[in-house]
Amino acid sequence: AANNETREYGTANPTFSPVYNGFRNGDDITMINKAGDAAFSTDATITSDVDVYDITADVSALSSKNYQFAARGNKGKLTIGQATLTVAAEDAEREYGLANPTFSPVYAGFRNSEDAGKINLSGAPGLTTAATVDSAVGVYDIAADVSALSSKNYKFIPRGNKGKLTIGQATLTV
C-alpha cells in the first residue's frame, strides 16, 4: 500500500511511497532482492477540493524470489488541506475632516487561477482603522479581521503589512 500523505489545496500531489508488510525471517525491503517498483495513483488532481482521497497501489511490476506481492485492501490516504489566503485592506486616501472611505479587501495566495469570486467565499473581512473624522493629517493602519471569512478550500489570515489610510490636508480658499 502507499504511505498516507498530505498536501495543500492547489499544489501538486507528492511522490507516493510504498509500505510493505508481511516480511519473514527478519527480512526487510533491502534484503529481498526485489525487482521493479510499485506504482501509485489517486483521483486527486491539483484542482481537487479539500478532502481525503484513496491512493491505489499497482504491484504488477514487483517480483522477488521468496515473496509474491499483493496490493493491500486498505489503501493509502491523501489528505488535501486548506491553502492559506492573506487578507489586508487596499490603501486608501482622504482629506482631513472627511469621513473614512469604504475600505476594500485585498487577497493574496489564490491557487488554480482563482479569485474571490470563484471560491464560494462566505462572509467579509472587517476592515477598520483608528482614524476618525477628527484625526490629524498622517498615515494610519487599516487592520483586517478575518474571523467572519470561510471557504472550503482556503483558510484566512491577516497580512502582516496592513493597508494604509493616508489623511491629507484639507483645502482652504482665501
mmCIF file with all atom_site columns, C-alpha atoms in Angstrom:
data_model
loop_
_atom_site.group_PDB
_atom_site.id
_atom_site.type_symbol
_atom_site.label_atom_id
_atom_site.label_alt_id
_atom_site.label_comp_id
_atom_site.label_asym_id
_atom_site.label_entity_id
_atom_site.label_seq_id
_atom_site.pdbx_PDB_ins_code
_atom_site.Cartn_x
_atom_site.Cartn_y
_atom_site.Cartn_z
_atom_site.occupancy
_atom_site.B_iso_or_equiv
_atom_site.pdbx_formal_charge
_atom_site.auth_seq_id
_atom_site.auth_comp_id
_atom_site.auth_asym_id
_atom_site.auth_atom_id
_atom_site.pdbx_PDB_model_num
ATOM 1   C CA . ALA A 1 1   ? 0.000   0.000   0.000   1.00 0.00 ? 1   ALA A CA 1
ATOM 2   C CA . ALA A 1 2   ? 1.013   3.634   -0.137  1.00 0.00 ? 2   ALA A CA 1
ATOM 3   C CA . ASN A 1 3   ? 2.074   5.674   2.857   1.00 0.00 ? 3   ASN A CA 1
ATOM 4   C CA . ASN A 1 4   ? -0.529  8.260   3.846   1.00 0.00 ? 4   ASN A CA 1
ATOM 5   C CA . GLU A 1 5   ? 0.324   11.717  2.515   1.00 0.00 ? 5   GLU A CA 1
ATOM 6   C CA . THR A 1 6   ? -0.883  15.300  2.897   1.00 0.00 ? 6   THR A CA 1
ATOM 7   C CA . ARG A 1 7   ? -0.736  18.401  0.750   1.00 0.00 ? 7   ARG A CA 1
ATOM 8   C CA . GLU A 1 8   ? -2.372  21.796  0.444   1.00 0.00 ? 8   GLU A CA 1
ATOM 9   C CA . TYR A 1 9   ? -5.179  22.589  -1.958  1.00 0.00 ? 9   TYR A CA 1
ATOM 10  C CA . GLY A 1 10  ? -3.859  23.788  -5.318  1.00 0.00 ? 10  GLY A CA 1
ATOM 11  C CA . THR A 1 11  ? -0.455  22.094  -5.108  1.00 0.00 ? 11  THR A CA 1
ATOM 12  C CA . ALA A 1 12  ? 0.743   19.012  -6.977  1.00 0.00 ? 12  ALA A CA 1
ATOM 13  C CA . ASN A 1 13  ? 0.387   15.569  -5.449  1.00 0.00 ? 13  ASN A CA 1
ATOM 14  C CA . PRO A 1 14  ? 3.504   14.416  -3.597  1.00 0.00 ? 14  PRO A CA 1
ATOM 15  C CA . THR A 1 15  ? 5.518   11.422  -4.732  1.00 0.00 ? 15  THR A CA 1
ATOM 16  C CA . PHE A 1 16  ? 3.829   8.425   -3.150  1.00 0.00 ? 16  PHE A CA 1
ATOM 17  C CA . SER A 1 17  ? 5.983   5.862   -1.354  1.00 0.00 ? 17  SER A CA 1
ATOM 18  C CA . PRO A 1 18  ? 5.233   2.223   -0.512  1.00 0.00 ? 18  PRO A CA 1
ATOM 19  C CA . VAL A 1 19  ? 4.647   0.484   2.795   1.00 0.00 ? 19  VAL A CA 1
ATOM 20  C CA . TYR A 1 20  ? 5.458   -3.252  2.795   1.00 0.00 ? 20  TYR A CA 1
ATOM 21  C CA . ASN A 1 21  ? 4.045   -5.687  5.359   1.00 0.00 ? 21  ASN A CA 1
ATOM 22  C CA . GLY A 1 22  ? 4.492   -9.451  5.819   1.00 0.00 ? 22  GLY A CA 1
ATOM 23  C CA . PHE A 1 23  ? 8.237   -9.978  5.808   1.00 0.00 ? 23  PHE A CA 1
ATOM 24  C CA . ARG A 1 24  ? 9.564   -13.226 7.312   1.00 0.00 ? 24  ARG A CA 1
ATOM 25  C CA . ASN A 1 25  ? 12.823  -14.310 8.955   1.00 0.00 ? 25  ASN A CA 1
ATOM 26  C CA . GLY A 1 26  ? 13.822  -10.756 9.854   1.00 0.00 ? 26  GLY A CA 1
ATOM 27  C CA . ASP A 1 27  ? 13.799  -9.635  6.202   1.00 0.00 ? 27  ASP A CA 1
ATOM 28  C CA . ASP A 1 28  ? 13.085  -6.082  5.159   1.00 0.00 ? 28  ASP A CA 1
ATOM 29  C CA . ILE A 1 29  ? 12.755  -4.471  1.736   1.00 0.00 ? 29  ILE A CA 1
ATOM 30  C CA . THR A 1 30  ? 16.540  -4.020  1.419   1.00 0.00 ? 30  THR A CA 1
ATOM 31  C CA . MET A 1 31  ? 17.172  -7.769  1.905   1.00 0.00 ? 31  MET A CA 1
ATOM 32  C CA . ILE A 1 32  ? 14.801  -9.488  -0.527  1.00 0.00 ? 32  ILE A CA 1
ATOM 33  C CA . ASN A 1 33  ? 16.369  -8.778  -3.929  1.00 0.00 ? 33  ASN A CA 1
ATOM 34  C CA . LYS A 1 34  ? 13.226  -7.042  -5.160  1.00 0.00 ? 34  LYS A CA 1
ATOM 35  C CA . ALA A 1 35  ? 12.843  -6.199  -8.840  1.00 0.00 ? 35  ALA A CA 1
ATOM 36  C CA . GLY A 1 36  ? 10.544  -3.447  -10.111 1.00 0.00 ? 36  GLY A CA 1
ATOM 37  C CA . ASP A 1 37  ? 8.603   -0.800  -8.274  1.00 0.00 ? 37  ASP A CA 1
ATOM 38  C CA . ALA A 1 38  ? 5.043   -0.338  -7.138  1.00 0.00 ? 38  ALA A CA 1
ATOM 39  C CA . ALA A 1 39  ? 3.040   2.328   -8.979  1.00 0.00 ? 39  ALA A CA 1
ATOM 40  C CA . PHE A 1 40  ? 0.556   4.557   -7.181  1.00 0.00 ? 40  PHE A CA 1
ATOM 41  C CA . SER A 1 41  ? -2.423  6.535   -8.383  1.00 0.00 ? 41  SER A CA 1
ATOM 42  C CA . THR A 1 42  ? -5.171  8.727   -6.969  1.00 0.00 ? 42  THR A CA 1
ATOM 43  C CA . ASP A 1 43  ? -8.181  10.530  -8.365  1.00 0.00 ? 43  ASP A CA 1
ATOM 44  C CA . ALA A 1 44  ? -6.984  13.759  -6.701  1.00 0.00 ? 44  ALA A CA 1
ATOM 45  C CA . THR A 1 45  ? -5.607  16.422  -9.041  1.00 0.00 ? 45  THR A CA 1
ATOM 46  C CA . ILE A 1 46  ? -4.186  19.894  -8.425  1.00 0.00 ? 46  ILE A CA 1
ATOM 47  C CA . THR A 1 47  ? -7.751  21.282  -8.594  1.00 0.00 ? 47  THR A CA 1
ATOM 48  C CA . SER A 1 48  ? -9.362  18.692  -6.285  1.00 0.00 ? 48  SER A CA 1
ATOM 49  C CA . ASP A 1 49  ? -11.233 20.133  -3.300  1.00 0.00 ? 49  ASP A CA 1
ATOM 50  C CA . VAL A 1 50  ? -10.135 19.770  0.302   1.00 0.00 ? 50  VAL A CA 1
ATOM 51  C CA . ASP A 1 51  ? -10.979 16.170  1.233   1.00 0.00 ? 51  ASP A CA 1
ATOM 52  C CA . VAL A 1 52  ? -9.430  12.714  1.716   1.00 0.00 ? 52  VAL A CA 1
ATOM 53  C CA . TYR A 1 53  ? -8.675  10.611  -1.386  1.00 0.00 ? 53  TYR A CA 1
ATOM 54  C CA . ASP A 1 54  ? -7.606  6.977   -1.814  1.00 0.00 ? 54  ASP A CA 1
ATOM 55  C CA . ILE A 1 55  ? -4.102  6.144   -3.060  1.00 0.00 ? 55  ILE A CA 1
ATOM 56  C CA . THR A 1 56  ? -4.224  2.880   -5.001  1.00 0.00 ? 56  THR A CA 1
ATOM 57  C CA . ALA A 1 57  ? -1.200  0.588   -5.391  1.00 0.00 ? 57  ALA A CA 1
ATOM 58  C CA . ASP A 1 58  ? -0.346  -1.366  -8.553  1.00 0.00 ? 58  ASP A CA 1
ATOM 59  C CA . VAL A 1 59  ? 2.147   -4.115  -7.677  1.00 0.00 ? 59  VAL A CA 1
ATOM 60  C CA . SER A 1 60  ? 2.239   -5.869  -11.051 1.00 0.00 ? 60  SER A CA 1
ATOM 61  C CA . ALA A 1 61  ? 5.831   -4.712  -11.754 1.00 0.00 ? 61  ALA A CA 1
ATOM 62  C CA . LEU A 1 62  ? 7.215   -6.138  -8.478  1.00 0.00 ? 62  LEU A CA 1
ATOM 63  C CA . SER A 1 63  ? 8.937   -9.505  -8.198  1.00 0.00 ? 63  SER A CA 1
ATOM 64  C CA . SER A 1 64  ? 11.144  -11.367 -5.722  1.00 0.00 ? 64  SER A CA 1
ATOM 65  C CA . LYS A 1 65  ? 12.421  -14.937 -5.412  1.00 0.00 ? 65  LYS A CA 1
ATOM 66  C CA . ASN A 1 66  ? 10.917  -15.514 -1.939  1.00 0.00 ? 66  ASN A CA 1
ATOM 67  C CA . TYR A 1 67  ? 7.880   -13.217 -1.953  1.00 0.00 ? 67  TYR A CA 1
ATOM 68  C CA . GLN A 1 68  ? 4.832   -12.519 -4.056  1.00 0.00 ? 68  GLN A CA 1
ATOM 69  C CA . PHE A 1 69  ? 3.261   -9.075  -3.900  1.00 0.00 ? 69  PHE A CA 1
ATOM 70  C CA . ALA A 1 70  ? -0.376  -8.104  -3.450  1.00 0.00 ? 70  ALA A CA 1
ATOM 71  C CA . ALA A 1 71  ? -1.971  -4.684  -3.032  1.00 0.00 ? 71  ALA A CA 1
ATOM 72  C CA . ARG A 1 72  ? -3.316  -4.269  0.481   1.00 0.00 ? 72  ARG A CA 1
ATOM 73  C CA . GLY A 1 73  ? -7.093  -3.881  0.757   1.00 0.00 ? 73  GLY A CA 1
ATOM 74  C CA . ASN A 1 74  ? -6.920  -0.774  2.914   1.00 0.00 ? 74  ASN A CA 1
ATOM 75  C CA . LYS A 1 75  ? -5.465  1.888   0.655   1.00 0.00 ? 75  LYS A CA 1
ATOM 76  C CA . GLY A 1 76  ? -3.217  4.784   1.473   1.00 0.00 ? 76  GLY A CA 1
ATOM 77  C CA . LYS A 1 77  ? -4.912  8.142   2.001   1.00 0.00 ? 77  LYS A CA 1
ATOM 78  C CA . LEU A 1 78  ? -4.086  11.546  0.512   1.00 0.00 ? 78  LEU A CA 1
ATOM 79  C CA . THR A 1 79  ? -5.428  14.336  2.688   1.00 0.00 ? 79  THR A CA 1
ATOM 80  C CA . ILE A 1 80  ? -5.785  17.692  0.938   1.00 0.00 ? 80  ILE A CA 1
ATOM 81  C CA . GLY A 1 81  ? -5.847  20.571  3.420   1.00 0.00 ? 81  GLY A CA 1
ATOM 82  C CA . GLN A 1 82  ? -6.816  24.198  3.025   1.00 0.00 ? 82  GLN A CA 1
ATOM 83  C CA . ALA A 1 83  ? -4.479  26.673  1.349   1.00 0.00 ? 83  ALA A CA 1
ATOM 84  C CA . THR A 1 84  ? -3.837  29.988  3.121   1.00 0.00 ? 84  THR A CA 1
ATOM 85  C CA . LEU A 1 85  ? -5.065  33.338  1.838   1.00 0.00 ? 85  LEU A CA 1
ATOM 86  C CA . THR A 1 86  ? -3.751  36.542  3.354   1.00 0.00 ? 86  THR A CA 1
ATOM 87  C CA . VAL A 1 87  ? -6.128  39.459  3.703   1.00 0.00 ? 87  VAL A CA 1
ATOM 88  C CA . ALA A 1 88  ? -5.427  43.168  4.029   1.00 0.00 ? 88  ALA A CA 1
ATOM 89  C CA . ALA A 1 89  ? -7.137  46.418  3.166   1.00 0.00 ? 89  ALA A CA 1
ATOM 90  C CA . GLU A 1 90  ? -6.329  48.230  -0.046  1.00 0.00 ? 90  GLU A CA 1
ATOM 91  C CA . ASP A 1 91  ? -4.541  51.504  0.677   1.00 0.00 ? 91  ASP A CA 1
ATOM 92  C CA . ALA A 1 92  ? -6.913  54.497  0.751   1.00 0.00 ? 92  ALA A CA 1
ATOM 93  C CA . GLU A 1 93  ? -6.779  58.293  0.958   1.00 0.00 ? 93  GLU A CA 1
ATOM 94  C CA . ARG A 1 94  ? -8.989  61.086  2.184   1.00 0.00 ? 94  ARG A CA 1
ATOM 95  C CA . GLU A 1 95  ? -8.751  64.705  3.227   1.00 0.00 ? 95  GLU A CA 1
ATOM 96  C CA . TYR A 1 96  ? -8.665  65.916  6.816   1.00 0.00 ? 96  TYR A CA 1
ATOM 97  C CA . GLY A 1 97  ? -12.169 66.404  8.244   1.00 0.00 ? 97  GLY A CA 1
ATOM 98  C CA . LEU A 1 98  ? -13.922 63.962  5.909   1.00 0.00 ? 98  LEU A CA 1
ATOM 99  C CA . ALA A 1 99  ? -15.361 60.561  6.795   1.00 0.00 ? 99  ALA A CA 1
ATOM 100 C CA . ASN A 1 100 ? -13.275 57.480  6.128   1.00 0.00 ? 100 ASN A CA 1
ATOM 101 C CA . PRO A 1 101 ? -13.957 55.862  2.759   1.00 0.00 ? 101 PRO A CA 1
ATOM 102 C CA . THR A 1 102 ? -15.295 52.331  2.480   1.00 0.00 ? 102 THR A CA 1
ATOM 103 C CA . PHE A 1 103 ? -12.254 50.084  2.620   1.00 0.00 ? 103 PHE A CA 1
ATOM 104 C CA . SER A 1 104 ? -11.764 47.297  0.063   1.00 0.00 ? 104 SER A CA 1
ATOM 105 C CA . PRO A 1 105 ? -10.086 43.950  0.826   1.00 0.00 ? 105 PRO A CA 1
ATOM 106 C CA . VAL A 1 106 ? -7.032  42.627  -0.980  1.00 0.00 ? 106 VAL A CA 1
ATOM 107 C CA . TYR A 1 107 ? -6.465  38.848  -1.017  1.00 0.00 ? 107 TYR A CA 1
ATOM 108 C CA . ALA A 1 108 ? -3.196  37.083  -1.825  1.00 0.00 ? 108 ALA A CA 1
ATOM 109 C CA . GLY A 1 109 ? -2.421  33.387  -2.194  1.00 0.00 ? 109 GLY A CA 1
ATOM 110 C CA . PHE A 1 110 ? -5.119  32.118  -4.548  1.00 0.00 ? 110 PHE A CA 1
ATOM 111 C CA . ARG A 1 111 ? -4.470  28.812  -6.303  1.00 0.00 ? 111 ARG A CA 1
ATOM 112 C CA . ASN A 1 112 ? -5.633  27.445  -9.675  1.00 0.00 ? 112 ASN A CA 1
ATOM 113 C CA . SER A 1 113 ? -6.209  30.901  -11.213 1.00 0.00 ? 113 SER A CA 1
ATOM 114 C CA . GLU A 1 114 ? -8.982  31.590  -8.722  1.00 0.00 ? 114 GLU A CA 1
ATOM 115 C CA . ASP A 1 115 ? -10.099 34.882  -7.228  1.00 0.00 ? 115 ASP A CA 1
ATOM 116 C CA . ALA A 1 116 ? -12.540 35.947  -4.514  1.00 0.00 ? 116 ALA A CA 1
ATOM 117 C CA . GLY A 1 117 ? -15.466 35.468  -6.905  1.00 0.00 ? 117 GLY A CA 1
ATOM 118 C CA . LYS A 1 118 ? -14.573 31.856  -7.710  1.00 0.00 ? 118 LYS A CA 1
ATOM 119 C CA . ILE A 1 119 ? -14.021 30.296  -4.277  1.00 0.00 ? 119 ILE A CA 1
ATOM 120 C CA . ASN A 1 120 ? -17.524 30.327  -2.734  1.00 0.00 ? 120 ASN A CA 1
ATOM 121 C CA . LEU A 1 121 ? -16.355 32.893  -0.217  1.00 0.00 ? 121 LEU A CA 1
ATOM 122 C CA . SER A 1 122 ? -18.647 33.306  2.754   1.00 0.00 ? 122 SER A CA 1
ATOM 123 C CA . GLY A 1 123 ? -18.537 36.436  4.885   1.00 0.00 ? 123 GLY A CA 1
ATOM 124 C CA . ALA A 1 124 ? -16.480 39.583  4.560   1.00 0.00 ? 124 ALA A CA 1
ATOM 125 C CA . PRO A 1 125 ? -13.380 40.805  6.351   1.00 0.00 ? 125 PRO A CA 1
ATOM 126 C CA . GLY A 1 126 ? -13.746 43.552  8.923   1.00 0.00 ? 126 GLY A CA 1
ATOM 127 C CA . LEU A 1 127 ? -11.540 46.430  7.779   1.00 0.00 ? 127 LEU A CA 1
ATOM 128 C CA . THR A 1 128 ? -11.050 49.085  10.454  1.00 0.00 ? 128 THR A CA 1
ATOM 129 C CA . THR A 1 129 ? -8.793  51.967  11.383  1.00 0.00 ? 129 THR A CA 1
ATOM 130 C CA . ALA A 1 130 ? -8.307  54.110  14.455  1.00 0.00 ? 130 ALA A CA 1
ATOM 131 C CA . ALA A 1 131 ? -8.609  57.224  12.263  1.00 0.00 ? 131 ALA A CA 1
ATOM 132 C CA . THR A 1 132 ? -11.776 59.276  12.729  1.00 0.00 ? 132 THR A CA 1
ATOM 133 C CA . VAL A 1 133 ? -13.124 62.456  11.113  1.00 0.00 ? 133 VAL A CA 1
ATOM 134 C CA . ASP A 1 134 ? -11.115 64.425  13.689  1.00 0.00 ? 134 ASP A CA 1
ATOM 135 C CA . SER A 1 135 ? -7.806  62.577  13.114  1.00 0.00 ? 135 SER A CA 1
ATOM 136 C CA . ALA A 1 136 ? -4.827  64.717  12.128  1.00 0.00 ? 136 ALA A CA 1
ATOM 137 C CA . VAL A 1 137 ? -3.081  64.582  8.774   1.00 0.00 ? 137 VAL A CA 1
ATOM 138 C CA . GLY A 1 138 ? -0.955  61.435  8.674   1.00 0.00 ? 138 GLY A CA 1
ATOM 139 C CA . VAL A 1 139 ? -0.888  57.744  7.820   1.00 0.00 ? 139 VAL A CA 1
ATOM 140 C CA . TYR A 1 140 ? -2.994  55.234  9.755   1.00 0.00 ? 140 TYR A CA 1
ATOM 141 C CA . ASP A 1 141 ? -3.074  51.433  9.670   1.00 0.00 ? 141 ASP A CA 1
ATOM 142 C CA . ILE A 1 142 ? -6.150  49.645  8.347   1.00 0.00 ? 142 ILE A CA 1
ATOM 143 C CA . ALA A 1 143 ? -6.481  46.320  10.169  1.00 0.00 ? 143 ALA A CA 1
ATOM 144 C CA . ALA A 1 144 ? -8.164  43.216  8.734   1.00 0.00 ? 144 ALA A CA 1
ATOM 145 C CA . ASP A 1 145 ? -10.326 40.949  10.901  1.00 0.00 ? 145 ASP A CA 1
ATOM 146 C CA . VAL A 1 146 ? -10.755 37.628  9.057   1.00 0.00 ? 146 VAL A CA 1
ATOM 147 C CA . SER A 1 147 ? -12.919 35.826  11.631  1.00 0.00 ? 147 SER A CA 1
ATOM 148 C CA . ALA A 1 148 ? -16.095 36.096  9.503   1.00 0.00 ? 148 ALA A CA 1
ATOM 149 C CA . LEU A 1 149 ? -14.480 34.599  6.358   1.00 0.00 ? 149 LEU A CA 1
ATOM 150 C CA . SER A 1 150 ? -14.811 30.981  5.280   1.00 0.00 ? 150 SER A CA 1
ATOM 151 C CA . SER A 1 151 ? -14.265 28.880  2.168   1.00 0.00 ? 151 SER A CA 1
ATOM 152 C CA . LYS A 1 152 ? -13.982 25.124  1.689   1.00 0.00 ? 152 LYS A CA 1
ATOM 153 C CA . ASN A 1 153 ? -10.506 25.212  0.159   1.00 0.00 ? 153 ASN A CA 1
ATOM 154 C CA . TYR A 1 154 ? -8.956  28.205  1.957   1.00 0.00 ? 154 TYR A CA 1
ATOM 155 C CA . LYS A 1 155 ? -8.174  29.442  5.448   1.00 0.00 ? 155 LYS A CA 1
ATOM 156 C CA . PHE A 1 156 ? -7.625  33.147  6.064   1.00 0.00 ? 156 PHE A CA 1
ATOM 157 C CA . ILE A 1 157 ? -5.038  35.143  7.996   1.00 0.00 ? 157 ILE A CA 1
ATOM 158 C CA . PRO A 1 158 ? -4.459  38.897  8.183   1.00 0.00 ? 158 PRO A CA 1
ATOM 159 C CA . ARG A 1 159 ? -1.487  40.018  6.102   1.00 0.00 ? 159 ARG A CA 1
ATOM 160 C CA . GLY A 1 160 ? 1.452   41.251  8.172   1.00 0.00 ? 160 GLY A CA 1
ATOM 161 C CA . ASN A 1 161 ? 1.793   44.567  6.358   1.00 0.00 ? 161 ASN A CA 1
ATOM 162 C CA . LYS A 1 162 ? -1.525  46.322  6.848   1.00 0.00 ? 162 LYS A CA 1
ATOM 163 C CA . GLY A 1 163 ? -3.323  48.638  4.477   1.00 0.00 ? 163 GLY A CA 1
ATOM 164 C CA . LYS A 1 164 ? -2.688  52.338  4.980   1.00 0.00 ? 164 LYS A CA 1
ATOM 165 C CA . LEU A 1 165 ? -5.124  55.249  5.182   1.00 0.00 ? 165 LEU A CA 1
ATOM 166 C CA . THR A 1 166 ? -3.419  58.489  4.240   1.00 0.00 ? 166 THR A CA 1
ATOM 167 C CA . ILE A 1 167 ? -5.156  61.618  5.507   1.00 0.00 ? 167 ILE A CA 1
ATOM 168 C CA . GLY A 1 168 ? -4.101  64.645  3.505   1.00 0.00 ? 168 GLY A CA 1
ATOM 169 C CA . GLN A 1 169 ? -4.571  68.337  4.146   1.00 0.00 ? 169 GLN A CA 1
ATOM 170 C CA . ALA A 1 170 ? -7.964  69.915  3.533   1.00 0.00 ? 170 ALA A CA 1
ATOM 171 C CA . THR A 1 171 ? -8.023  72.775  1.048   1.00 0.00 ? 171 THR A CA 1
ATOM 172 C CA . LEU A 1 172 ? -8.992  76.225  2.313   1.00 0.00 ? 172 LEU A CA 1
ATOM 173 C CA . THR A 1 173 ? -9.805  79.042  -0.067  1.00 0.00 ? 173 THR A CA 1
ATOM 174 C CA . VAL A 1 174 ? -8.996  82.598  0.916   1.00 0.00 ? 174 VAL A CA 1
#
